[in-house]
Coordinates of C-alpha atoms in Angstrom, one line a residue:
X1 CA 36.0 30.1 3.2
X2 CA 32.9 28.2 3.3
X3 CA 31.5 27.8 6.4
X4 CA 31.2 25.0 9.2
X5 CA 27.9 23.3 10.2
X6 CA 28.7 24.9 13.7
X7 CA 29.5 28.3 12.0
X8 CA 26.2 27.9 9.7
X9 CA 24.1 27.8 12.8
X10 CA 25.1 30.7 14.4
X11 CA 25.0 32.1 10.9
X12 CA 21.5 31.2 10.8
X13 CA 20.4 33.1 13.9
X14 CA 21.8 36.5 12.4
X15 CA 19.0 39.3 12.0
X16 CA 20.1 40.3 9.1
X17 CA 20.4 37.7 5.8
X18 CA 23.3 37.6 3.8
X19 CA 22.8 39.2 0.2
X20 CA 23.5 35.6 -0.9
X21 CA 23.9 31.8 -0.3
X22 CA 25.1 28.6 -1.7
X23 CA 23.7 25.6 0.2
X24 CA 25.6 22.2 -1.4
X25 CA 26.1 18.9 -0.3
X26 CA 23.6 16.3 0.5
X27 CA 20.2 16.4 -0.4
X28 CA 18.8 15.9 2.8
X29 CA 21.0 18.2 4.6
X30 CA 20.6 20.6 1.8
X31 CA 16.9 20.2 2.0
X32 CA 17.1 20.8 5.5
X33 CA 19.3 23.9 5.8
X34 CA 17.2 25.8 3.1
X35 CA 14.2 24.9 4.5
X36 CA 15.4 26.7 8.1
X37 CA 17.2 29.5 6.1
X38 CA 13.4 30.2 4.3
X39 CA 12.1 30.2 8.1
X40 CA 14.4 32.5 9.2
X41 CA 13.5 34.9 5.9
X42 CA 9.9 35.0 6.6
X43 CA 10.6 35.4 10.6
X44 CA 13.2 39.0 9.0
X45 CA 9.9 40.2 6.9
X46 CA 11.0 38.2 3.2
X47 CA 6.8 38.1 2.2
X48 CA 8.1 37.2 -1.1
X49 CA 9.8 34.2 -2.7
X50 CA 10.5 33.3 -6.6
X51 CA 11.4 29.9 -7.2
X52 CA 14.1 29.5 -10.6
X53 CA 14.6 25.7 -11.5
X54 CA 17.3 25.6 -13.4
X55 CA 16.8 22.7 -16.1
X56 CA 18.2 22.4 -19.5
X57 CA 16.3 25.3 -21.5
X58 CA 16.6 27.3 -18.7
X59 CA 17.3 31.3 -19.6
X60 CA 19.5 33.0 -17.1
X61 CA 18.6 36.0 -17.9
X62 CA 15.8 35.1 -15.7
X63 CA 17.7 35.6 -12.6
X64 CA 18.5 39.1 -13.5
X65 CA 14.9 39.7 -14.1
X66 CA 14.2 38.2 -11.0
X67 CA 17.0 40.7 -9.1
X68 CA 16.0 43.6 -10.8
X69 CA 11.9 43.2 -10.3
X70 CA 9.5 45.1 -8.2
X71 CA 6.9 44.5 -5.8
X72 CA 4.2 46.4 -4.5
X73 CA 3.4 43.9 -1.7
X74 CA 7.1 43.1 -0.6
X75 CA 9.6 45.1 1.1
X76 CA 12.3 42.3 1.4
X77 CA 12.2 39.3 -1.3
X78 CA 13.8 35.8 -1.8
X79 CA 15.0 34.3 -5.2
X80 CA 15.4 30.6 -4.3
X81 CA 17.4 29.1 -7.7
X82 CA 17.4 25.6 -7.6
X83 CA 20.8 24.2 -9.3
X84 CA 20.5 20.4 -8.9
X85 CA 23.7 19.6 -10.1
X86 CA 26.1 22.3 -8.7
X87 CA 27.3 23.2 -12.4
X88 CA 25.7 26.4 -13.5
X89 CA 27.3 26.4 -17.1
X90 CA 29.1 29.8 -18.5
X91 CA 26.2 31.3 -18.7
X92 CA 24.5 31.0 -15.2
X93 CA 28.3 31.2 -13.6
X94 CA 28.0 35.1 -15.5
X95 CA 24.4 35.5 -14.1
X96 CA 25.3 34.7 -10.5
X97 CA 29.0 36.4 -10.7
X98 CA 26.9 39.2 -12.2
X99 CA 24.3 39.5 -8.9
X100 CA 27.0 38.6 -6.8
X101 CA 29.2 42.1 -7.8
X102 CA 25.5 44.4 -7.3
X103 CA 23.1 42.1 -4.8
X104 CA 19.9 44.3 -5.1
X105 CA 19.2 46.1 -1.9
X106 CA 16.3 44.0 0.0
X107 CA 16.7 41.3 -2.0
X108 CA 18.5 37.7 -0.9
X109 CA 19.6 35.0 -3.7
X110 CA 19.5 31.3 -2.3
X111 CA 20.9 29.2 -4.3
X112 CA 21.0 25.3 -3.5
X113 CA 22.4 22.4 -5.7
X114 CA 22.2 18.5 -4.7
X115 CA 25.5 17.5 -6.0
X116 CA 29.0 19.0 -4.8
X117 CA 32.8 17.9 -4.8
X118 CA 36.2 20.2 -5.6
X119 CA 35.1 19.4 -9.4
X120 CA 32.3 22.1 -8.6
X121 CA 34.3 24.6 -7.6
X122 CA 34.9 27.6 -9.7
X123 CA 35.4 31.2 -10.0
X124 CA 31.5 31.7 -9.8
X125 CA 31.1 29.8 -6.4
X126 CA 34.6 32.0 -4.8
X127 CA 32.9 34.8 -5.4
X128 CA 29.6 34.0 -4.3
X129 CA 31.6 33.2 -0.9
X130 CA 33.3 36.2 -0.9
X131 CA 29.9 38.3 -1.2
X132 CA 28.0 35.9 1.0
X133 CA 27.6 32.5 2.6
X134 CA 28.7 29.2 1.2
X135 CA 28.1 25.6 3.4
X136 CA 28.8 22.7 2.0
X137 CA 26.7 19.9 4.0
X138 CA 28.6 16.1 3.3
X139 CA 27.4 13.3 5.3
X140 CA 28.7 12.7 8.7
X141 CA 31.9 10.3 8.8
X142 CA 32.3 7.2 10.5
X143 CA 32.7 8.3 13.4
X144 CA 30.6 11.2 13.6
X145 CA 27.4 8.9 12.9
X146 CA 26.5 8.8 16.3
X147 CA 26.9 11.8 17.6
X148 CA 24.6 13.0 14.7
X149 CA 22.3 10.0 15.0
X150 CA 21.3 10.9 18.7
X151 CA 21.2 14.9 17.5
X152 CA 18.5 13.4 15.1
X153 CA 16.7 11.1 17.7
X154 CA 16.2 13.9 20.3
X155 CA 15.3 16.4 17.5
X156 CA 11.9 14.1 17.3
X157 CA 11.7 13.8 21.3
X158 CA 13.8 10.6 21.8
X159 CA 17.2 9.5 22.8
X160 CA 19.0 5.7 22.8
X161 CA 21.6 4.1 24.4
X162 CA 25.2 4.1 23.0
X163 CA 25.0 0.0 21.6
X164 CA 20.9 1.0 20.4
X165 CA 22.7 3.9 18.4
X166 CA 25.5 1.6 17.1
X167 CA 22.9 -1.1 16.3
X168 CA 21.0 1.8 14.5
X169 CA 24.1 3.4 12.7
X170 CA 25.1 -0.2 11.5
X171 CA 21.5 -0.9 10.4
X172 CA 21.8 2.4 7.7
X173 CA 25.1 1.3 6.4
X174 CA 26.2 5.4 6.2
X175 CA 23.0 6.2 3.9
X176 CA 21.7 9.2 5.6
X177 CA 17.8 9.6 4.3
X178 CA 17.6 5.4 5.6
X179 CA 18.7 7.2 8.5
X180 CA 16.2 9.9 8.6
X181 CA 13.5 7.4 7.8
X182 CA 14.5 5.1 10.6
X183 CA 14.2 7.6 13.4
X184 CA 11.0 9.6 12.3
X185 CA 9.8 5.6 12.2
X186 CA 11.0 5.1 15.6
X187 CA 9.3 8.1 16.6
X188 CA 6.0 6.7 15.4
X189 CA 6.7 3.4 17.0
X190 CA 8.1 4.1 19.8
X191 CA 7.0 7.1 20.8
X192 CA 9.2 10.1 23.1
X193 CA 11.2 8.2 25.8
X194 CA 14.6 6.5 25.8
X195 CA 15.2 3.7 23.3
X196 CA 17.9 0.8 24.5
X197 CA 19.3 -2.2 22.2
X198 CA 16.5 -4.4 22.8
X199 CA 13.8 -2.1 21.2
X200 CA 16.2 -1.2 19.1
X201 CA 16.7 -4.4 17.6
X202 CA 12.7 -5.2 17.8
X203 CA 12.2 -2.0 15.9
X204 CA 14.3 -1.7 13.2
X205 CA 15.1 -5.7 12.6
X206 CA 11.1 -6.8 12.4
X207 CA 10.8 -5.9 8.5
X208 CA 7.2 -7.1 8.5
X209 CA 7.0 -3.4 10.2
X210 CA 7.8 -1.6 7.3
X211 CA 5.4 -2.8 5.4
X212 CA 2.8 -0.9 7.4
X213 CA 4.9 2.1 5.5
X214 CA 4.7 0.2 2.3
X215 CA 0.9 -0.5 2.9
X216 CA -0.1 3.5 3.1
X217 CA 2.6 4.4 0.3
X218 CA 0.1 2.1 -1.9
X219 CA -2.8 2.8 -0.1
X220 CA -2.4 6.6 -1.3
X221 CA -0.7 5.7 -4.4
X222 CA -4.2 4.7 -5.3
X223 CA -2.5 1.2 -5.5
X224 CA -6.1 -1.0 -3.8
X225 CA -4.8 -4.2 -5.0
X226 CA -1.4 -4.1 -3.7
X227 CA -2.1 -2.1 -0.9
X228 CA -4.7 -5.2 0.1
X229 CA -2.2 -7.8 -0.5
X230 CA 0.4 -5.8 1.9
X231 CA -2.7 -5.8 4.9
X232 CA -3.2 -9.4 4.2
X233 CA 0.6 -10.3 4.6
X234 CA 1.0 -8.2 7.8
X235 CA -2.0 -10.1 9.3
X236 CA -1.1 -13.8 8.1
X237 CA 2.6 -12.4 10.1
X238 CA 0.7 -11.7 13.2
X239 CA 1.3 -8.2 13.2
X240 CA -0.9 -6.2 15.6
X241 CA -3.5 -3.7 14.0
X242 CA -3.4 -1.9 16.7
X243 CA 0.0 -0.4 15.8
X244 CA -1.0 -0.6 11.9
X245 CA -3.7 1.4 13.0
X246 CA -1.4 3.9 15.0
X247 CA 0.7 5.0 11.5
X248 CA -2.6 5.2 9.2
X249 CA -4.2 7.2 11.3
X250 CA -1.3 9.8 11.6
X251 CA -1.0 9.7 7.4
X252 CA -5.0 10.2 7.3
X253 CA -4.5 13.3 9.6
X254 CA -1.5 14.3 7.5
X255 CA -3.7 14.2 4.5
X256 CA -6.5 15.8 6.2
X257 CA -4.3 19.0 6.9
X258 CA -3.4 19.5 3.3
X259 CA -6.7 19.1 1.8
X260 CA -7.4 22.1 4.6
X261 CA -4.3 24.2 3.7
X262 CA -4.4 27.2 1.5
X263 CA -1.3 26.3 -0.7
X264 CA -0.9 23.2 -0.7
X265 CA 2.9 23.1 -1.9
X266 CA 3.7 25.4 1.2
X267 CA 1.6 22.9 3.7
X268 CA 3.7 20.3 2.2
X269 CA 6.9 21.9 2.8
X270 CA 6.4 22.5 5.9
X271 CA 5.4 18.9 6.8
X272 CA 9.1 18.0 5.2
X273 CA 7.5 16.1 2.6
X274 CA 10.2 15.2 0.0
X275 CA 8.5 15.8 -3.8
X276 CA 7.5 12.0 -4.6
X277 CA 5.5 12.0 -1.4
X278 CA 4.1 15.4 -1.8
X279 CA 3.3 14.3 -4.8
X280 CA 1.4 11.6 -4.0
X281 CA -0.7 13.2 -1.9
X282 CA -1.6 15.6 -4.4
X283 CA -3.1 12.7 -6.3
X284 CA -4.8 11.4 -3.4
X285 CA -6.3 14.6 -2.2
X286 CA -7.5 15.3 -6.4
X287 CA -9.1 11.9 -6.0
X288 CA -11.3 12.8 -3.3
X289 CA -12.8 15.7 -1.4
X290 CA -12.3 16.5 1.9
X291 CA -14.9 14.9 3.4
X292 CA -14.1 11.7 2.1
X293 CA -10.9 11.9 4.4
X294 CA -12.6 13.4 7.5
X295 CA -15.0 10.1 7.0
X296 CA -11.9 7.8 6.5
X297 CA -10.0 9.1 9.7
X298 CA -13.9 8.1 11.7
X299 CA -13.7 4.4 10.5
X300 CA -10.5 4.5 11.7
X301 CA -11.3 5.7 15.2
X302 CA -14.1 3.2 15.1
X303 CA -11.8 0.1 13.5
X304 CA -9.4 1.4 17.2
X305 CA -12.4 1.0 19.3
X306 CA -13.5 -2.4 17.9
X307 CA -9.3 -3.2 18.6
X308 CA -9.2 -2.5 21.8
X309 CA -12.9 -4.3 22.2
X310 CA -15.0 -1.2 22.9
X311 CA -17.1 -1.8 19.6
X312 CA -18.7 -4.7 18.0
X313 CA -17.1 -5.7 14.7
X314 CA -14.6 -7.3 13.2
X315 CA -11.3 -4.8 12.8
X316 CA -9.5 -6.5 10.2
X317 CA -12.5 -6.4 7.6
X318 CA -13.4 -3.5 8.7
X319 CA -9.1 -2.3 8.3
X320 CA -9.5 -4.0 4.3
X321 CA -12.9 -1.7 3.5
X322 CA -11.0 1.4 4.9
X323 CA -7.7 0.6 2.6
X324 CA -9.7 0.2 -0.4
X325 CA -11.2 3.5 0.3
X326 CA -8.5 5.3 0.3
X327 CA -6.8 3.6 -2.4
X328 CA -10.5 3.9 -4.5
X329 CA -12.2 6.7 -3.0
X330 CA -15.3 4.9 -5.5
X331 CA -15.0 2.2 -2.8
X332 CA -16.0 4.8 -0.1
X333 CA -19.4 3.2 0.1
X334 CA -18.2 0.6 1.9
X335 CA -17.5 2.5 5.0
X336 CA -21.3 2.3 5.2

């Protein structure tokens, strides 16, 4: 039987890992729940992972190649097969039934697939459950959204009252990644603390406040012109820079540490970056070296100074030169 949320959390803790796993559901959740089970690997001695994307030309013989590999370096490995669409085909249902009846000692087979319903069940997936661990995350029903909405508001240091979760629940409409969005927002905007239906409503009703995430998605993106016309909107709206400058300066700090890490793909991973957004940062980042980003985040400590009227300037111009370099990093000599 596939497991519980409840039952995958106490499966999670185990010191020893399953020889396999099927994570399916919803992409976030999925996301999610491989991401801790890869934490937990690393924390049991799994120094190794192999990532299989299966796509359309993909060989499954690969997975038994994977399996039955060696490493000098690695005492304990993880394949991590990537099934978007939960239907491996007769082929990959034989590859997995196959690692399923002789898992490789040492070796642990995660396999995780974005899409899931009773259609997707087969003999492949049974017996994957019967040799390992199955979950199957779905979104939470009506009326589980709160409970999970506070879980997600004090996993990021905050908590609301019961109508500023219901104004909150009714202002995703059940779409779970709006609902992720809108709390690591909040936690941005709000900061830890308790939240009641009058922030609330300020918070997630004043859309002229998610443009300041639409101005650094273009900002990054490369994007000068729009990125420019998105600054001048928020300003001709009366929205404060001091709060624009708040959310900039955490993306310029998020950029900074993955022009510093060593793998970039693992730094991004572990910021929870989704692909699109990693993605865009890789761009960014190939753009410019890292100094141009250490000089970016000064002009914005300096453009926070001018704000709060400990610097001569003026912080709005000085706000559109910053943009523009970060968007054209061949603009960076206006930061002079």
């Amino acid at each position: 039987m596939p497991l519980s949320s409840g039952q995958w959390q106490k499966a999670l803790a185990a010191e020893q890992l399953q020889p396999v796993y099927l994570l399916a559901g919803d992409q976030l959740l999925v996301l999610e729940a491989a991401d801790a089970l890869r934490a937990q690997a690393r924390k049991l001695g799994y120094s190794e992972r192999e990532v299989l994307e299966v796509g359309q030309h993909f060989d499954w013989n690969d997975l038994a190649r994977a399996a039955a590999g060696m490493s000098l370096f690695a005492t304990r490995r993880l394949i991590d097969l990537r099934l978007p669409t939960g239907r491996p085909g007769v082929d990959g249902a034989k590859a997995i039934t196959a690692f399923c009846a002789d898992p490789p000692p040492d070796v642990t087979l995660l396999v995780t697939a974005m899409e899931w319903s009773s259609k997707h069940d087969g003999a492949w997936s049974k017996k994957l459950d019967a040799s390992g661990a199955m979950v199957v995350f779905n979104s939470p029903r009506p009326d589980q959204w709160g409970s999970w909405l506070g879980a997600r508001l004090a996993s990021r240091g905050l908590s609301a009252t019961p109508d500023a979760v219901a104004l909150l629940a009714e202002r995703v409409e059940g779409n779970l990644l709006a609902a992720a969005q809108e709390v690591d927002k909040l936690a941005v905007l709000h900061g830890e603390g308790r939240v009641d239906a009058a922030e609330m409503e300020n918070l997630v009703a004043d859309s002229a406040r998610y443009d300041v995430f639409k101005l650094t998605d273009a900002a990054f993106a490369g994007d000068g012109a729009r990125a420019l016309r998105i600054l001048a909107g928020l300003r001709s709206e009366g929205d404060e820079l001091l709060a624009l400058m708040g959310w900039l300066v955490n993306q310029l700090q998020l950029a900074l540490r993955l022009a510093n890490a060593a793998d970039f793909a693992a730094q991004a991973k572990a910021e929870h970056l989704w692909d699109s957004r990693a993605q865009q940062f890789r761009q960014a980042l190939r753009r410019a070296p890292r100094e141009h980003w250490l000089q970016c985040l000064a002009r914005a400590s300096r453009i926070d100074r001018m704000v709060k009227g400990r610097e001569q300037g003026n912080p709005w111009q000085e706000a559109e030169r910053l943009i523009a370099a970060i968007a054209e990093p061949r603009a960076a000599r206006a930061l002079a």
